[in-house]
CSV table of C-alpha atoms and ligand atoms in Angstrom, one decimal:
chain,number,residue,atom,x,y,z
A,1,SER,CA,9.0,24.4,23.3
A,2,GLU,CA,7.7,27.5,21.6
A,3,THR,CA,9.7,26.8,18.4
A,4,ASN,CA,8.2,23.3,18.2
A,5,GLN,CA,4.7,24.7,18.8
A,6,LYS,CA,5.3,27.1,15.9
A,7,LYS,CA,6.4,24.4,13.5
A,8,LYS,CA,3.1,22.8,14.0
A,9,LEU,CA,1.1,25.8,12.8
A,10,PRO,CA,-0.7,25.1,9.5
A,11,ILE,CA,1.3,27.8,7.6
A,12,CYS,CA,4.6,26.4,8.9
A,13,MET,CA,3.7,22.8,8.0
A,14,LEU,CA,2.8,23.9,4.5
A,15,LEU,CA,5.9,26.0,4.0
A,16,ASN,CA,8.0,23.2,5.3
A,17,SER,CA,6.3,20.4,3.3
A,18,LYS,CA,8.3,21.4,0.3
A,19,ILE,CA,7.1,19.9,-3.0
A,20,LYS,CA,10.3,18.3,-4.3
A,21,LEU,CA,11.2,18.3,-7.9
A,22,LEU,CA,13.3,15.3,-9.1
A,23,ARG,CA,16.9,16.1,-9.8
A,24,LYS,CA,19.5,14.3,-11.9
A,25,LYS,CA,21.4,13.2,-8.7
A,26,ASP,CA,18.3,11.5,-7.1
A,27,PRO,CA,18.5,7.7,-7.4
A,28,PRO,CA,17.4,5.9,-9.5
A,29,PHE,CA,17.6,8.8,-11.9
A,30,ASN,CA,21.3,9.3,-11.4
A,31,VAL,CA,21.9,6.1,-13.2
A,32,ASN,CA,19.0,5.9,-15.7
A,33,LYS,CA,18.5,7.7,-18.9
A,34,LEU,CA,15.5,9.8,-17.9
A,35,GLY,CA,17.6,11.7,-15.3
A,36,GLN,CA,19.9,12.9,-18.1
A,37,LEU,CA,17.0,14.9,-19.5
A,38,PHE,CA,16.0,16.7,-16.3
A,39,PRO,CA,16.6,20.5,-16.5
A,40,LYS,CA,19.9,21.7,-15.2
A,41,HIS,CA,18.5,24.6,-13.2
A,42,LYS,CA,16.1,24.6,-10.3
A,43,LEU,CA,12.6,25.9,-10.9
A,44,PHE,CA,12.0,29.5,-9.7
A,45,ARG,CA,15.7,30.1,-9.1
A,46,LYS,CA,15.4,33.8,-9.9
A,47,SER,CA,11.9,34.3,-8.5
A,48,LYS,CA,12.3,34.9,-4.8
A,49,GLY,CA,9.9,37.5,-3.3
A,50,LYS,CA,7.7,37.9,-6.3
A,51,SER,CA,3.9,38.5,-6.4
A,52,CYS,CA,2.2,35.3,-7.4
A,53,ILE,CA,-1.2,34.2,-8.5
A,54,ILE,CA,-2.8,30.8,-9.1
A,55,VAL,CA,-5.7,30.6,-11.5
A,56,SER,CA,-7.9,27.6,-10.7
A,57,SER,CA,-9.8,26.2,-13.6
A,58,ALA,CA,-13.2,26.6,-11.9
A,59,GLY,CA,-16.3,27.3,-13.9
A,60,SER,CA,-17.2,30.3,-11.7
A,61,LEU,CA,-14.3,32.3,-13.3
A,62,THR,CA,-16.8,32.9,-16.1
A,63,GLY,CA,-17.8,36.5,-15.8
A,64,SER,CA,-15.2,37.4,-13.2
A,65,GLY,CA,-13.5,40.1,-15.2
A,66,LEU,CA,-10.3,39.2,-13.3
A,67,GLY,CA,-8.0,39.0,-16.4
A,68,ASN,CA,-6.1,42.3,-15.8
A,69,PHE,CA,-5.7,41.6,-12.1
A,70,ILE,CA,-4.3,38.2,-12.8
A,71,ASP,CA,-1.9,39.5,-15.4
A,72,SER,CA,-0.6,42.2,-13.0
A,73,HIS,CA,1.2,39.5,-11.0
A,74,ASP,CA,4.9,38.6,-11.6
A,75,ILE,CA,4.2,34.8,-11.7
A,76,VAL,CA,1.0,33.3,-13.0
A,77,MET,CA,0.3,29.6,-12.5
A,78,ARG,CA,-2.3,27.6,-14.4
A,79,PHE,CA,-3.3,24.0,-14.7
A,80,ASN,CA,-3.4,21.3,-17.2
A,81,HIS,CA,-4.9,22.3,-20.6
A,82,ALA,CA,-6.8,25.3,-19.3
A,83,PRO,CA,-6.8,27.8,-22.2
A,84,THR,CA,-6.4,31.6,-22.1
A,85,GLU,CA,-7.2,32.3,-25.7
A,86,GLY,CA,-10.8,33.6,-25.9
A,87,TYR,CA,-11.1,33.9,-22.1
A,88,GLU,CA,-8.6,36.8,-21.5
A,89,THR,CA,-11.2,39.1,-19.8
A,90,ASP,CA,-11.8,36.6,-17.1
A,91,VAL,CA,-8.5,34.7,-16.8
A,92,GLY,CA,-5.8,36.9,-18.4
A,93,ASN,CA,-3.3,35.7,-20.9
A,94,LYS,CA,0.0,35.6,-19.0
A,95,THR,CA,1.3,32.1,-18.1
A,96,SER,CA,4.6,31.5,-16.2
A,97,ILE,CA,4.0,27.9,-15.2
A,98,ARG,CA,1.6,25.1,-15.6
A,99,ILE,CA,1.1,22.1,-13.3
A,100,VAL,CA,0.0,19.2,-15.4
A,101,ASN,CA,-1.1,15.8,-14.3
A,102,SER,CA,0.0,12.6,-15.9
A,103,GLN,CA,-3.2,12.2,-17.8
A,104,VAL,CA,-2.6,15.4,-19.6
A,105,VAL,CA,1.0,14.5,-20.4
A,106,SER,CA,0.1,11.0,-21.7
A,107,LYS,CA,-3.4,10.9,-23.2
A,108,ALA,CA,-3.6,11.6,-27.0
A,109,GLU,CA,-6.6,14.0,-26.6
A,110,PHE,CA,-4.4,16.6,-24.9
A,111,ASN,CA,-1.8,16.6,-27.7
A,112,PHE,CA,0.9,17.4,-25.1
A,113,LEU,CA,3.8,17.2,-27.6
A,114,GLU,CA,2.4,19.6,-30.1
A,115,SER,CA,0.1,21.9,-28.3
A,116,LYS,CA,1.2,25.6,-28.0
A,117,LEU,CA,-0.2,25.6,-24.4
A,118,PHE,CA,2.9,23.8,-23.1
A,119,LYS,CA,5.6,25.7,-25.0
A,120,ASN,CA,7.8,28.5,-23.7
A,121,ILE,CA,6.7,28.3,-20.1
A,122,SER,CA,7.8,26.3,-17.1
A,123,LEU,CA,6.1,23.0,-16.5
A,124,ALA,CA,5.8,20.6,-13.5
A,125,ALA,CA,4.2,17.2,-14.0
A,126,TRP,CA,2.9,14.9,-11.3
A,127,ASP,CA,1.6,11.4,-11.1
A,128,PRO,CA,0.2,10.0,-7.9
A,129,GLY,CA,2.1,6.7,-7.6
A,130,LYS,CA,1.1,4.7,-4.6
A,131,PHE,CA,1.4,5.6,-0.9
A,132,ASN,CA,4.8,4.5,0.5
A,133,GLU,CA,6.1,3.5,-2.9
A,134,THR,CA,9.8,3.9,-3.9
A,135,LEU,CA,10.8,5.9,-7.0
A,136,GLU,CA,11.9,2.7,-8.7
A,137,GLN,CA,8.4,1.2,-8.2
A,138,TRP,CA,6.8,4.4,-9.4
A,139,GLN,CA,9.0,4.6,-12.5
A,140,ALA,CA,8.2,1.0,-13.4
A,141,LYS,CA,4.4,1.5,-13.0
A,142,PRO,CA,3.1,5.0,-12.9
A,143,ASP,CA,-0.7,5.6,-12.8
A,144,PHE,CA,-0.5,7.1,-16.3
A,145,ASP,CA,2.7,6.8,-18.4
A,146,LEU,CA,4.1,10.3,-18.2
A,147,PHE,CA,7.6,9.2,-18.8
A,148,THR,CA,7.3,8.4,-22.5
A,149,ASN,CA,6.1,11.9,-23.4
A,150,TYR,CA,8.4,13.5,-20.9
A,151,ARG,CA,11.3,11.9,-22.8
A,152,LYS,CA,10.0,12.9,-26.2
A,153,PHE,CA,9.2,16.4,-25.1
A,154,MET,CA,12.7,16.9,-23.6
A,155,GLU,CA,14.4,15.4,-26.6
A,156,SER,CA,12.7,17.9,-29.0
A,157,ASN,CA,12.9,20.8,-26.5
A,158,PRO,CA,16.2,20.1,-24.6
A,159,ASN,CA,16.2,23.5,-22.9
A,160,ALA,CA,12.6,23.3,-21.6
A,161,ASP,CA,12.1,24.1,-18.0
A,162,PHE,CA,10.0,20.9,-17.5
A,163,HIS,CA,10.2,19.2,-14.1
A,164,LEU,CA,8.8,16.0,-12.6
A,165,ILE,CA,7.4,16.2,-9.1
A,166,ASP,CA,8.6,13.7,-6.6
A,167,PRO,CA,5.5,11.6,-5.9
A,168,ARG,CA,6.6,11.1,-2.3
A,169,SER,CA,6.3,14.8,-1.6
A,170,LEU,CA,2.6,14.6,-2.8
A,171,TRP,CA,2.0,12.1,0.0
A,172,ASP,CA,3.8,14.3,2.5
A,173,LEU,CA,1.5,17.1,1.5
A,174,TRP,CA,-1.4,14.7,1.9
A,175,LYS,CA,-0.2,14.0,5.5
A,176,VAL,CA,-0.2,17.7,6.3
A,177,LEU,CA,-3.9,17.9,5.1
A,178,GLN,CA,-4.8,14.8,7.1
A,179,HIS,CA,-3.2,16.2,10.2
A,180,PHE,CA,-5.4,19.3,10.1
A,181,SER,CA,-8.7,17.5,9.1
A,182,ASN,CA,-11.1,16.2,11.7
A,183,ASP,CA,-12.2,13.4,9.5
A,184,SER,CA,-10.2,10.9,7.6
A,185,ILE,CA,-9.7,12.3,4.1
A,186,PRO,CA,-9.6,10.0,1.0
A,187,ARG,CA,-6.2,8.5,0.4
A,188,ASN,CA,-5.6,10.2,-2.9
A,189,PRO,CA,-3.1,13.0,-3.5
A,190,PRO,CA,-4.1,16.7,-3.3
A,191,SER,CA,-5.4,18.3,-6.5
A,192,SER,CA,-3.1,20.2,-8.9
A,193,GLY,CA,-4.5,23.3,-7.2
A,194,PHE,CA,-3.2,22.5,-3.8
A,195,ILE,CA,0.1,21.1,-5.1
A,196,GLY,CA,0.5,24.5,-6.8
A,197,ILE,CA,-0.1,26.4,-3.6
A,198,ALA,CA,2.5,24.3,-1.7
A,199,MET,CA,5.0,24.8,-4.6
A,200,MET,CA,4.6,28.5,-5.0
A,201,LEU,CA,4.1,29.8,-1.5
A,202,PRO,CA,7.7,29.6,-0.3
A,203,ILE,CA,9.0,31.8,-3.2
A,204,CYS,CA,6.3,34.5,-3.2
A,205,SER,CA,6.0,37.7,-1.3
A,206,TYR,CA,2.3,36.9,-1.3
A,207,LEU,CA,0.2,34.4,-3.2
A,208,ASP,CA,-3.3,35.1,-4.6
A,209,VAL,CA,-5.5,32.2,-5.6
A,210,VAL,CA,-8.6,32.9,-7.7
A,211,GLU,CA,-11.8,31.0,-7.6
A,212,TYR,CA,-10.4,28.1,-5.6
A,213,ILE,CA,-12.6,29.0,-2.6
A,214,PRO,CA,-15.9,29.1,-4.5
A,215,SER,CA,-17.3,32.7,-4.7
A,216,THR,CA,-20.9,33.8,-5.0
A,217,ARG,CA,-20.4,33.4,-8.8
A,218,LEU,CA,-20.7,29.7,-8.2
A,219,ASN,CA,-22.5,28.4,-11.2
A,220,GLY,CA,-22.1,24.6,-11.1
A,221,LYS,CA,-19.9,24.5,-14.1
A,222,CYS,CA,-16.8,22.4,-13.8
A,223,HIS,CA,-14.4,24.6,-15.8
A,224,TYR,CA,-14.6,28.1,-17.2
A,225,TYR,CA,-13.6,26.7,-20.6
A,226,SER,CA,-16.4,24.1,-20.9
A,227,GLU,CA,-20.1,23.9,-20.5
A,228,GLU,CA,-20.0,20.7,-18.3
A,229,ILE,CA,-22.1,21.0,-15.2
A,230,ASN,CA,-20.5,19.1,-12.3
A,231,VAL,CA,-20.2,20.5,-8.8
A,232,ARG,CA,-17.9,17.6,-7.8
A,233,CYS,CA,-15.1,19.5,-9.6
A,234,THR,CA,-15.5,22.3,-7.0
A,235,PHE,CA,-16.2,20.3,-3.9
A,236,GLY,CA,-14.4,17.1,-4.5
A,237,ALA,CA,-14.8,13.6,-5.7
A,238,TRP,CA,-11.4,11.9,-5.9
A,239,HIS,CA,-9.0,14.5,-4.5
A,240,PRO,CA,-9.4,15.6,-0.9
A,241,LEU,CA,-10.6,18.9,-2.3
A,242,ALA,CA,-12.8,20.1,0.5
A,243,ALA,CA,-9.9,19.6,3.0
A,244,GLU,CA,-7.5,21.5,0.8
A,245,LYS,CA,-9.9,24.4,0.5
A,246,LEU,CA,-10.7,24.6,4.2
A,247,PHE,CA,-7.0,24.5,4.9
A,248,SER,CA,-6.3,27.3,2.4
A,249,LEU,CA,-9.2,29.4,3.6
A,250,HIS,CA,-7.7,29.1,7.1
A,251,LEU,CA,-4.5,30.7,5.8
A,252,ASN,CA,-6.3,33.5,3.9
A,253,SER,CA,-5.7,37.1,4.9
A,254,ALA,CA,-8.1,38.8,2.5
A,255,ASN,CA,-11.5,40.1,3.7
A,256,ASP,CA,-14.8,38.4,3.1
A,257,PHE,CA,-15.7,40.7,0.2
A,258,THR,CA,-12.5,39.9,-1.6
A,259,VAL,CA,-12.9,36.2,-1.0
A,260,PHE,CA,-16.6,35.7,-1.6
A,261,GLN,CA,-17.5,38.5,-4.0
A,262,LEU,CA,-14.3,38.8,-6.0
A,263,GLY,CA,-13.2,35.2,-5.6
A,264,ILE,CA,-9.6,35.9,-4.4
A,265,ILE,CA,-7.8,34.5,-1.4
A,266,ARG,CA,-4.4,35.9,-0.4
A,267,ILE,CA,-1.8,33.8,1.5
A,268,ARG,CA,1.4,35.3,2.9
A,269,PRO,CA,4.3,33.1,3.6
A,270,ASN,CA,4.9,34.3,7.1
A,271,TRP,CA,8.3,32.7,7.7
A,272,ASP,CA,8.8,34.8,10.9
A,273,ASP,CA,5.9,32.9,12.5
A,274,CYS,CA,7.6,29.5,11.9
B,1,LIG,O1,-10.1,20.0,-13.4
B,1,LIG,P1,-8.6,20.3,-13.2
B,1,LIG,O2,-8.1,19.3,-12.1
B,1,LIG,O3,-7.7,20.4,-14.4
B,1,LIG,O4,-8.6,21.7,-12.5
B,1,LIG,C1,-7.3,22.3,-12.0
B,1,LIG,C2,-7.4,22.7,-10.6
B,1,LIG,O5,-8.4,23.8,-10.5
B,1,LIG,C3,-9.1,23.7,-9.3
B,1,LIG,N1,-10.6,23.6,-9.6
B,1,LIG,C4,-11.0,23.1,-10.8
B,1,LIG,C5,-12.4,23.1,-11.0
B,1,LIG,C6,-13.3,23.6,-10.1
B,1,LIG,N2,-14.6,23.7,-10.3
B,1,LIG,N3,-12.8,24.0,-8.9
B,1,LIG,C7,-11.5,24.0,-8.6
B,1,LIG,O6,-11.1,24.5,-7.5
B,1,LIG,C8,-8.6,22.4,-8.6
B,1,LIG,O7,-7.7,22.8,-7.6
B,1,LIG,C9,-7.9,21.7,-9.7
B,1,LIG,O8,-6.8,20.9,-9.2
B,1,LIG,C10,-6.1,18.1,-11.5
B,1,LIG,O9,-6.1,18.5,-10.3
B,1,LIG,O10,-5.1,17.9,-12.1
B,1,LIG,C11,-7.5,18.0,-12.1
B,1,LIG,O11,-7.4,17.4,-13.4
B,1,LIG,C12,-8.6,16.9,-14.0
B,1,LIG,C13,-8.3,16.4,-15.4
B,1,LIG,O12,-7.4,15.3,-15.3
B,1,LIG,C14,-7.6,17.5,-16.3
B,1,LIG,O13,-8.3,18.7,-16.3
B,1,LIG,C15,-7.4,17.0,-17.7
B,1,LIG,O14,-8.7,16.8,-18.3
B,1,LIG,C16,-9.3,15.9,-13.1
B,1,LIG,N4,-10.5,15.4,-13.8
B,1,LIG,C17,-10.6,14.2,-14.2
B,1,LIG,O15,-9.7,13.3,-14.2
B,1,LIG,C18,-12.0,13.8,-14.8
B,1,LIG,C19,-9.6,16.5,-11.8
B,1,LIG,O16,-10.2,15.6,-11.0
B,1,LIG,C20,-8.3,17.1,-11.2
């Protein structure tokens, strides 16, 4: 039927893939101590219909001058330990939410418990787990131990809006990507960037993503905040990054100048099409 056809559109599959955040009532967290620390309120509960922007950490943001444009959005998402201080002209200084991977939460070098980068904003942390694994198995053996610092962080900041992403929904998102790719993609979860797109899109009136589709500023640098030259950060090594980016470009409604000169794609959550 026509409705079933529509549900298979990429935009609809993405909107319906729903990145799930773990809730206190979700077994096994309903009976274990960690669940008691989960935030009481849902993420984005007051944010429907806002203008949103995702700031990739790509090296080609250097020299973009996109800072004011970024800050003009209602909700600004950033990743991991990507700084704003000292880079305001290119990346702005407003941060509503950060998606952090389990390495950033757990490894001493990121100073997760003390760093100001992670205070007074919303946070969502993910860890890949294994394909088809249960939450019990995941909790017993995550890729990187994000649980210890999650507990410590929540004990010292009990009202923090800090959520854990259900690893099973990362694999659901991976399946959406695989469905639309002609080749088989690596069996590793999507990057924080694509997880962010899937999380934000349903709540936004429109979603801009900067320097995720590489623009003509492409300079080989991995991040705007470091001098490391590594094109794999842009085109993919472990994450199915190329598949994510092709998928996102397919959903883009901005013109070529905006995408390739300015480095901005715009995605509208067209629920009516689904
Ligand atoms: O580099 P990372 O990603 O923190 O970047 C965040 C998101 O920005 C987009 N990006 C980044 C660089 C670039 N040149 N082009 C881009 O499009 C991607 O969408 C990316 O997801 C991650 O996804 O969490 C990742 O984290 C790093 C690393 O763990 C953290 O930065 C902490 O140091 C991973 N690198 C390594 O593990 C070495 C990276 O693979 C994925």
